[in-house]
mmCIF file of C-alpha atoms in Angstrom:
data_model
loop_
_atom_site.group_PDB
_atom_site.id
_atom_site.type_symbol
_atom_site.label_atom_id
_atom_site.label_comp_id
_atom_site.label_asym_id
_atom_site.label_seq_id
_atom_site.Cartn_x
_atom_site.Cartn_y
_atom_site.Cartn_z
ATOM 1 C CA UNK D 1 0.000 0.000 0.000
ATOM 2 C CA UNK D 2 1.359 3.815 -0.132
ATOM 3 C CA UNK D 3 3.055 5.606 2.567
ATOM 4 C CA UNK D 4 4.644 8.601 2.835
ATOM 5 C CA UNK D 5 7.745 6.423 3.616
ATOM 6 C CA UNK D 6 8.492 6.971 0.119
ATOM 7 C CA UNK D 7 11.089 4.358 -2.014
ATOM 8 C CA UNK D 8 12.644 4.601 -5.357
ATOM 9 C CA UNK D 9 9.757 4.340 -8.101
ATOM 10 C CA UNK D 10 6.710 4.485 -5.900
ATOM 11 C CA UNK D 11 4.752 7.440 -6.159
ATOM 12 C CA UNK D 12 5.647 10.517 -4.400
ATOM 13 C CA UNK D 13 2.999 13.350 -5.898
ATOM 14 C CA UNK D 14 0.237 14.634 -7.706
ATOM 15 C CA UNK D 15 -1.118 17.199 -9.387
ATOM 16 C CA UNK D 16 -4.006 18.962 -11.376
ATOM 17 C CA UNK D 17 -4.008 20.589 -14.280
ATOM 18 C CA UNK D 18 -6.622 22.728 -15.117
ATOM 19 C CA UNK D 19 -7.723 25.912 -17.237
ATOM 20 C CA UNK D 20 -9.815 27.124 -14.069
ATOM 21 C CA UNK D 21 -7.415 26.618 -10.744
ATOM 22 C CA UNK D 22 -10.187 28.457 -8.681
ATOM 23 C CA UNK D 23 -13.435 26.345 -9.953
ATOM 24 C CA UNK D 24 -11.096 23.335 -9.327
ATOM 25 C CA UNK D 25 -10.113 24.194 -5.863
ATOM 26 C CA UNK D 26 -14.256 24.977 -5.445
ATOM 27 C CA UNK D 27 -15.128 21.374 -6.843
ATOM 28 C CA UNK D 28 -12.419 19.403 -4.696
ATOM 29 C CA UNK D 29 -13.010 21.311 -2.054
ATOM 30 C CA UNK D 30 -16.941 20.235 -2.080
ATOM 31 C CA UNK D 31 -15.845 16.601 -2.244
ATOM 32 C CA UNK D 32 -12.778 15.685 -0.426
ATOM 33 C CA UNK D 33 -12.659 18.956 1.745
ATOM 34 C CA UNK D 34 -9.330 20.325 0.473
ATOM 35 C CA UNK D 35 -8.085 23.730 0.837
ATOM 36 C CA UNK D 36 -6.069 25.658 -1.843
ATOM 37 C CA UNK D 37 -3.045 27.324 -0.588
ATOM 38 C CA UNK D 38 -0.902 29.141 -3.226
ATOM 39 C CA UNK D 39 2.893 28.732 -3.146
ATOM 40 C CA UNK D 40 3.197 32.326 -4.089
ATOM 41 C CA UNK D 41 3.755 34.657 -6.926
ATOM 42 C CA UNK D 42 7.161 33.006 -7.769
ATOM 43 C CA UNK D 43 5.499 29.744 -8.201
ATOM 44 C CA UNK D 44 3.328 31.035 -11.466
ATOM 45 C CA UNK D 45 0.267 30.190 -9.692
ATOM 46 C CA UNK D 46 0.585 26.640 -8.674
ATOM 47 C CA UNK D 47 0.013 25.308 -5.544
ATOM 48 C CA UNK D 48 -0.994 22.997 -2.723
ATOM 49 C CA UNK D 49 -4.494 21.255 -2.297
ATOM 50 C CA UNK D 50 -4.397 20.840 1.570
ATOM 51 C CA UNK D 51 -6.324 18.762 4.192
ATOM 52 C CA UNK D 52 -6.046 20.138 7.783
ATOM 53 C CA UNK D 53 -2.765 21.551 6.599
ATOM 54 C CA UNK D 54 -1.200 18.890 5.143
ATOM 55 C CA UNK D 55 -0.777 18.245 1.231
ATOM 56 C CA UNK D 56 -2.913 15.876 -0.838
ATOM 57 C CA UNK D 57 -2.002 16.780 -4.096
ATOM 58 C CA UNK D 58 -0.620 20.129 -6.045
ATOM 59 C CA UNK D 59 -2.777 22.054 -8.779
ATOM 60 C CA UNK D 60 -1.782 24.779 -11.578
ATOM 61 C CA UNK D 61 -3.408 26.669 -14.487
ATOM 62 C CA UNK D 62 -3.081 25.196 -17.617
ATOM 63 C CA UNK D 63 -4.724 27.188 -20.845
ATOM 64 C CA UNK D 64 -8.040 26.132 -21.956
ATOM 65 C CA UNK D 65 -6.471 25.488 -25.294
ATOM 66 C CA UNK D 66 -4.222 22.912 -24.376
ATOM 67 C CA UNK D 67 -5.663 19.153 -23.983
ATOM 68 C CA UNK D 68 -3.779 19.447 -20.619
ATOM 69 C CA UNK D 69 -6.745 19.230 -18.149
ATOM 70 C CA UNK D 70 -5.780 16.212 -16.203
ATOM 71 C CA UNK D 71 -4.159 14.266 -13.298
ATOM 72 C CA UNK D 72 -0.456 13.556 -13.132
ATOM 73 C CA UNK D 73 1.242 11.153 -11.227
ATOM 74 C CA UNK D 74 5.078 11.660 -10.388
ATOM 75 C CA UNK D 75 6.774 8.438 -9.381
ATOM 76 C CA UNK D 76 9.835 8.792 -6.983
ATOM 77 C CA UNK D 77 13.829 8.968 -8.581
ATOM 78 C CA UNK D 78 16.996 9.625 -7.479
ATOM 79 C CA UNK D 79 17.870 11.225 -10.473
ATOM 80 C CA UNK D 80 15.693 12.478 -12.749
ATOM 81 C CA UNK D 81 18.565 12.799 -15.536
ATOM 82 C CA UNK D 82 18.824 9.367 -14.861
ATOM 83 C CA UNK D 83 15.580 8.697 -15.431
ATOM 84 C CA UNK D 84 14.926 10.509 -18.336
ATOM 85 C CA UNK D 85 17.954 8.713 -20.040
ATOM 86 C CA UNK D 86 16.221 5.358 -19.372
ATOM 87 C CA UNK D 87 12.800 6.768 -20.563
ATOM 88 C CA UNK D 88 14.037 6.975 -24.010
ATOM 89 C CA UNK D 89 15.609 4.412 -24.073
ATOM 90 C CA UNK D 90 12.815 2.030 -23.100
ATOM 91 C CA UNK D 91 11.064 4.165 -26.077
ATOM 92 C CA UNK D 92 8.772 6.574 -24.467
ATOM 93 C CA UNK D 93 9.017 10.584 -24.566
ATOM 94 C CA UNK D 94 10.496 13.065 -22.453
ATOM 95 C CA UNK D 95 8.357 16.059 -22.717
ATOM 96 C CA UNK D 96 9.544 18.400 -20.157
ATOM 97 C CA UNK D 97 12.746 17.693 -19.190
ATOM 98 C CA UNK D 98 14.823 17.661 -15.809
ATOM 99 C CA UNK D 99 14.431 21.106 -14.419
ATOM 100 C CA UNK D 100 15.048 22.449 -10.654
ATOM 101 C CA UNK D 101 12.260 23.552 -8.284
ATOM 102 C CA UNK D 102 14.333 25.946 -6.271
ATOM 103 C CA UNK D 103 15.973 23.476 -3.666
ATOM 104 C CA UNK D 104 12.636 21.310 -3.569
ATOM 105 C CA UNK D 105 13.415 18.989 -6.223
ATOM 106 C CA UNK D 106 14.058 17.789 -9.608
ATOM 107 C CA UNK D 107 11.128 17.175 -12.081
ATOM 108 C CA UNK D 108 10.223 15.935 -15.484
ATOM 109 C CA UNK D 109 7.571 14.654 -17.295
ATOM 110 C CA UNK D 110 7.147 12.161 -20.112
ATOM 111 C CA UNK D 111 4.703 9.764 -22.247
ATOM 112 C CA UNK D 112 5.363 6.528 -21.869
ATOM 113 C CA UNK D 113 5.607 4.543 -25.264
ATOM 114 C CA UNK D 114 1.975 3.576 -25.766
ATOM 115 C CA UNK D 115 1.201 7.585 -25.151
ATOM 116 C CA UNK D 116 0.446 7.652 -21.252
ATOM 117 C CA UNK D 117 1.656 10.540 -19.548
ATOM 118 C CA UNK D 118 3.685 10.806 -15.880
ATOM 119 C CA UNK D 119 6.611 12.461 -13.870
ATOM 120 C CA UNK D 120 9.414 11.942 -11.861
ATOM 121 C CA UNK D 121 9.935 14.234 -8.330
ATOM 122 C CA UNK D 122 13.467 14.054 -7.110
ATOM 123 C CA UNK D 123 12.641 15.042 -3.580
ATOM 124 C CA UNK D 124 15.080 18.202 -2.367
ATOM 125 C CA UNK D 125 13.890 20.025 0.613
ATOM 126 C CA UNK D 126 10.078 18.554 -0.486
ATOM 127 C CA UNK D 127 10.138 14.980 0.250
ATOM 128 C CA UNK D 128 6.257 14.798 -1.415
ATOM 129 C CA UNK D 129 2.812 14.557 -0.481
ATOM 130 C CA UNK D 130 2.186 14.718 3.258
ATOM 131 C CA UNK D 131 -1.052 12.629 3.108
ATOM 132 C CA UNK D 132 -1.674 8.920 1.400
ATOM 133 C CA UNK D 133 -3.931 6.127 1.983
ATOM 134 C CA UNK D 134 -5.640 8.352 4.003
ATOM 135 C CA UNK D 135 -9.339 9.469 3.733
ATOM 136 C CA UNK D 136 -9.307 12.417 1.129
ATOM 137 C CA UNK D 137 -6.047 11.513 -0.764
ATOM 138 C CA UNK D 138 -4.259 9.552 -2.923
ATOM 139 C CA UNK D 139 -4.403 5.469 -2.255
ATOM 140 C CA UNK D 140 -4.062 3.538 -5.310
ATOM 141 C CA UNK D 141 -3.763 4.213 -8.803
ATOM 142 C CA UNK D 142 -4.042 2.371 -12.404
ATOM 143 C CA UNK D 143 -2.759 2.406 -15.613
ATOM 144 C CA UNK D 144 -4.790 1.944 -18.669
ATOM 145 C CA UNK D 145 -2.443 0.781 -21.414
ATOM 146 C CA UNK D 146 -2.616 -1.542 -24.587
ATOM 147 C CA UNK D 147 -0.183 -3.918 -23.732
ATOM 148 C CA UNK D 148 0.223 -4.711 -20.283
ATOM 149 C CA UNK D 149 3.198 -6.730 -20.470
ATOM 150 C CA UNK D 150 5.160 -4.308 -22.435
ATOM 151 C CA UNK D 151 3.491 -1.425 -20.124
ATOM 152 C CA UNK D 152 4.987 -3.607 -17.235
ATOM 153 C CA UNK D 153 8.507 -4.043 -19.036
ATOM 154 C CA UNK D 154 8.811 -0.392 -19.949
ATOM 155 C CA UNK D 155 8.356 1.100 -16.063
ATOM 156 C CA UNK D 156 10.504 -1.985 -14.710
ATOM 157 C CA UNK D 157 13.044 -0.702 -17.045
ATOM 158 C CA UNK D 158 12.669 3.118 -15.887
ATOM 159 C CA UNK D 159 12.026 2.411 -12.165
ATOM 160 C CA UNK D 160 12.950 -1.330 -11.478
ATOM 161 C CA UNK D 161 9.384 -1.934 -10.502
ATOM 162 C CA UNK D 162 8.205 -5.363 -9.432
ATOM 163 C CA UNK D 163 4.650 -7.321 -10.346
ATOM 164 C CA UNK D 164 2.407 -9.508 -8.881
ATOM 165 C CA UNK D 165 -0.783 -11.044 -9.905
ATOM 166 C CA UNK D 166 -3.749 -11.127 -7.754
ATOM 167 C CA UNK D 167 -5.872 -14.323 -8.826
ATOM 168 C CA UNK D 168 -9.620 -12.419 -10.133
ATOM 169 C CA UNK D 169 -12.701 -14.160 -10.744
ATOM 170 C CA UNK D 170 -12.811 -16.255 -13.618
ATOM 171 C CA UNK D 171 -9.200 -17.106 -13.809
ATOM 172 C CA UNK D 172 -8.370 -14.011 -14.778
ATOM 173 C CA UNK D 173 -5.650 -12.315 -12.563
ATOM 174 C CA UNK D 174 -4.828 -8.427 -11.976
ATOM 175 C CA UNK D 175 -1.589 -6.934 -12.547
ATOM 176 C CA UNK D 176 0.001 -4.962 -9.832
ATOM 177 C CA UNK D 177 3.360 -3.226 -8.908
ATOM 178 C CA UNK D 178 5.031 -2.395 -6.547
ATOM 179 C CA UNK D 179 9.115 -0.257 -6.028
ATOM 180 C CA UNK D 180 11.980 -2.799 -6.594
ATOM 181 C CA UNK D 181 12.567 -5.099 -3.677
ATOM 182 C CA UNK D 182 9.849 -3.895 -1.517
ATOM 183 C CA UNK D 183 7.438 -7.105 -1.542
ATOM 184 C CA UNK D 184 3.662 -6.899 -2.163
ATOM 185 C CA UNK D 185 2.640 -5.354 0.774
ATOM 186 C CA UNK D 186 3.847 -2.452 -1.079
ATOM 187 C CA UNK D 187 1.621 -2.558 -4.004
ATOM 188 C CA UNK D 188 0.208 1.082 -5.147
ATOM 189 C CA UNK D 189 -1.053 0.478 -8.987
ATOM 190 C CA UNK D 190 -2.749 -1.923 -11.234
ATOM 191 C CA UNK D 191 -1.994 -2.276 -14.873
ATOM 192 C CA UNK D 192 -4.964 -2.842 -16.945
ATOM 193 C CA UNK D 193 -5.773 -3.632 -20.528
ATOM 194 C CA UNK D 194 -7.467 -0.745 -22.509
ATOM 195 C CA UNK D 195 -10.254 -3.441 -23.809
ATOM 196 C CA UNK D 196 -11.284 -4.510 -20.935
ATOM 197 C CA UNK D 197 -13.103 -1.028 -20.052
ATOM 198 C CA UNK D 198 -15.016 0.218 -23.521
ATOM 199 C CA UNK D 199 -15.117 3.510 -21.927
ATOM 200 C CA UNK D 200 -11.490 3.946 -21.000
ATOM 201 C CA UNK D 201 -10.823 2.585 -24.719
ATOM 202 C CA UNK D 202 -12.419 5.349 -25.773
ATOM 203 C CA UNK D 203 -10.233 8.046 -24.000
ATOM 204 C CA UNK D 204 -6.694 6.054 -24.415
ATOM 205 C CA UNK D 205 -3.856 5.429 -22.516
ATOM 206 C CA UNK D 206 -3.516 6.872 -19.047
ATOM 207 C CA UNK D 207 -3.032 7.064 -15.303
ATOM 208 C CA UNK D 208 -5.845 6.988 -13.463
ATOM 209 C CA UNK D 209 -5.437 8.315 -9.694
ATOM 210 C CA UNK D 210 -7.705 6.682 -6.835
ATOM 211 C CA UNK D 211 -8.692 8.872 -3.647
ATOM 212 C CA UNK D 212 -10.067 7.311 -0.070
ATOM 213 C CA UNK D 213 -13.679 8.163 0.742
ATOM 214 C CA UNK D 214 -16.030 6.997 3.257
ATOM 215 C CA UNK D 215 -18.728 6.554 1.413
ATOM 216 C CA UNK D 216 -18.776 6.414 -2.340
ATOM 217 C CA UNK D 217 -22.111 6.655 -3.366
ATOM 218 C CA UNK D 218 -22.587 10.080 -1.238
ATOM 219 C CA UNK D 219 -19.080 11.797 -3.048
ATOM 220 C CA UNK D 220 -20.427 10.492 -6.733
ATOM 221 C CA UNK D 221 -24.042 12.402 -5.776
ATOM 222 C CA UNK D 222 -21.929 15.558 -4.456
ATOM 223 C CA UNK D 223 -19.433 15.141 -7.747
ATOM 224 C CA UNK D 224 -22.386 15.641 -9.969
ATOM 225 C CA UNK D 225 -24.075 18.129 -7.470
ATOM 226 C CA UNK D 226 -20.406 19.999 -8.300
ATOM 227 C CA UNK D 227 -20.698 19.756 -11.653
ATOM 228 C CA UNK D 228 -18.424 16.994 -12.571
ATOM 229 C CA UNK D 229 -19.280 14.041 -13.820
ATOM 230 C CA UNK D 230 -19.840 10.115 -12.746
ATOM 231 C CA UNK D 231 -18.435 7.945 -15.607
ATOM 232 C CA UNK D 232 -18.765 4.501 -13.750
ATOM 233 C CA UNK D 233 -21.506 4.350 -11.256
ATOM 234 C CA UNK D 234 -20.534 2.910 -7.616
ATOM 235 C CA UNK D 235 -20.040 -0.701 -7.371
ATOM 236 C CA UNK D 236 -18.619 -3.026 -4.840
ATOM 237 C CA UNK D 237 -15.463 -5.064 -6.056
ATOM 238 C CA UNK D 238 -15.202 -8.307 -3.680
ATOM 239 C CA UNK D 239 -12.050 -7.595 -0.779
ATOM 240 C CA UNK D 240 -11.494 -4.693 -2.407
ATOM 241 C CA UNK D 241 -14.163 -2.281 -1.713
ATOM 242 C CA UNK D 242 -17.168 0.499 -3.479
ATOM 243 C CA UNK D 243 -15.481 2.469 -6.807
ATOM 244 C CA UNK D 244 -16.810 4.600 -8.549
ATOM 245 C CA UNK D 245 -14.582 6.817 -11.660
ATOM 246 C CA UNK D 246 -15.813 10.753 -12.205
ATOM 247 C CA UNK D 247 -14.657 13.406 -13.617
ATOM 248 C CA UNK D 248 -14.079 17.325 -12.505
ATOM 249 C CA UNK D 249 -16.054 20.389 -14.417
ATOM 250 C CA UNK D 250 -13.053 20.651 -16.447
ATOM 251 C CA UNK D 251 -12.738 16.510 -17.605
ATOM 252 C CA UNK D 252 -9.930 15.589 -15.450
ATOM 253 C CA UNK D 253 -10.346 11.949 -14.604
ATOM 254 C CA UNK D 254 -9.853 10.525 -11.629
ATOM 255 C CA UNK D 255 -11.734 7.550 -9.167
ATOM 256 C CA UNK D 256 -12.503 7.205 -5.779
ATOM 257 C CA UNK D 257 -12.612 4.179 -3.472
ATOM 258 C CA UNK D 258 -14.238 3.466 0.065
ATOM 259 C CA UNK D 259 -12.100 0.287 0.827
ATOM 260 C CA UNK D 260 -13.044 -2.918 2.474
ATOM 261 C CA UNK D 261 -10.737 -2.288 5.991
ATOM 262 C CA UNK D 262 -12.419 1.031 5.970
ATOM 263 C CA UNK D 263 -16.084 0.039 5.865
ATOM 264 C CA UNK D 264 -14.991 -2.574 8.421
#
């Protein structure tokens, strides 16, 4: 599962992109309670979506022209150079590269080779997000991609992940990853075929973040109260818990998840 005891490869932060910051902070604030807190003028308007002080994710203006509006996921490195060297060479895109955040960190961000974007954060003075696994932030995550197994071999080569398969259903089984070394206890994403989900087909390759709620059903009535948008209604997934995937006003994607040890 995610902690904030971060390791090489897991992730480390997240953040919005969005052509209206302040109707963003308005709709997450509704639903998960967060607070926007701007990391000043310097910063070019980004900053920190905050629970009781703490940070859940980051969010900055992007212009309505760009097809920008969305969640990014930055996976820890201890170089991002590094990094971006083994990005192209496992045949995906750098498409910012390694840049300084005053004495923060190091960032970039990339498309991986079947077009799914991401970043690296090597953590400076900012060792990440404060909150995880935690009721009103990040928990879990999945990639919709193509080809799983050459999804799978791509981020092993780029962050040494490990797999493991969780037996579904069916026969069918559930990919899952976890930072090199760390066991599956450590699990934080699922890799999952682009056909199995006709509506994700329909959007193509991407990260999908998962946030904690109590109760699913109630934050997928306030979603579209907000002005977002449920794309898969609530339903239970046995030992796993209640999902349901939505969308902000502006068509960022993202899911939320009241899981089983929490409704116990």
């Amino acid at each position: 599962m995610l902690t904030t005891r971060y390791l090489t490869g897991s992730p480390n932060w997240l953040d919005l992109g969005t052509p209206d910051l302040q109707g963003a902070a308005a709709f997450y604030g509704g639903l998960f309670g967060w607070a926007f807190q701007s990391a000043g003028p310097e910063a070019g308007g980004y900053g920190m979506f905050q629970l009781d002080g703490k940070t859940a994710a980051g969010g900055m203006t992007v212009p309505a022209e760009r097809s920008g509006t969305a969640w990014t996921l930055y996976f820890q490195s201890t170089s991002a150079d590094d990094t971006a060297k083994r990005v192209r060479d496992g045949g995906g895109a750098v498409e910012h590269e390694p840049s300084d955040v005053w004495d923060l960190g190091r960032m970039a961000h990339f498309t991986d080779p079947a077009g799914a974007g991401f970043a690296t954060w090597q953590p400076g003075t900012n060792k990440g997000l404060d909150l995880v696994n935690e009721t009103g932030a990040l928990c879990w995550a999945e990639l919709y991609t193509p080809e799983t197994d050459a999804a799978m071999r791509f981020y092993r080569s780029v962050f040494g992940w490990d797999e493991f398969a969780v037996p579904l259903p069916g026969g069918d089984s559930y990919t899952t990853v976890n930072p090199a070394g760390a066991g599956e206890d450590a699990m934080f994403a699922g890799l999952v075929p682009l056909e199995a989900d006709p509506a994700e087909a329909a959007e193509g390759p991407y990260w999908l973040p998962y946030f904690e709620v109590t109760d699913t059903d109630a934050v997928a009535a306030s979603a579209t109260r907000l002005g977002g948008t449920v794309r898969t209604e609530p339903i239970d997934l046995e030992d796993v818990g209640r999902i349901a995937k939505l969308a902000d006003p502006y068509g960022a994607r993202f899911a939320v998840i009241t899981s089983v040890a929490r409704e116990a």
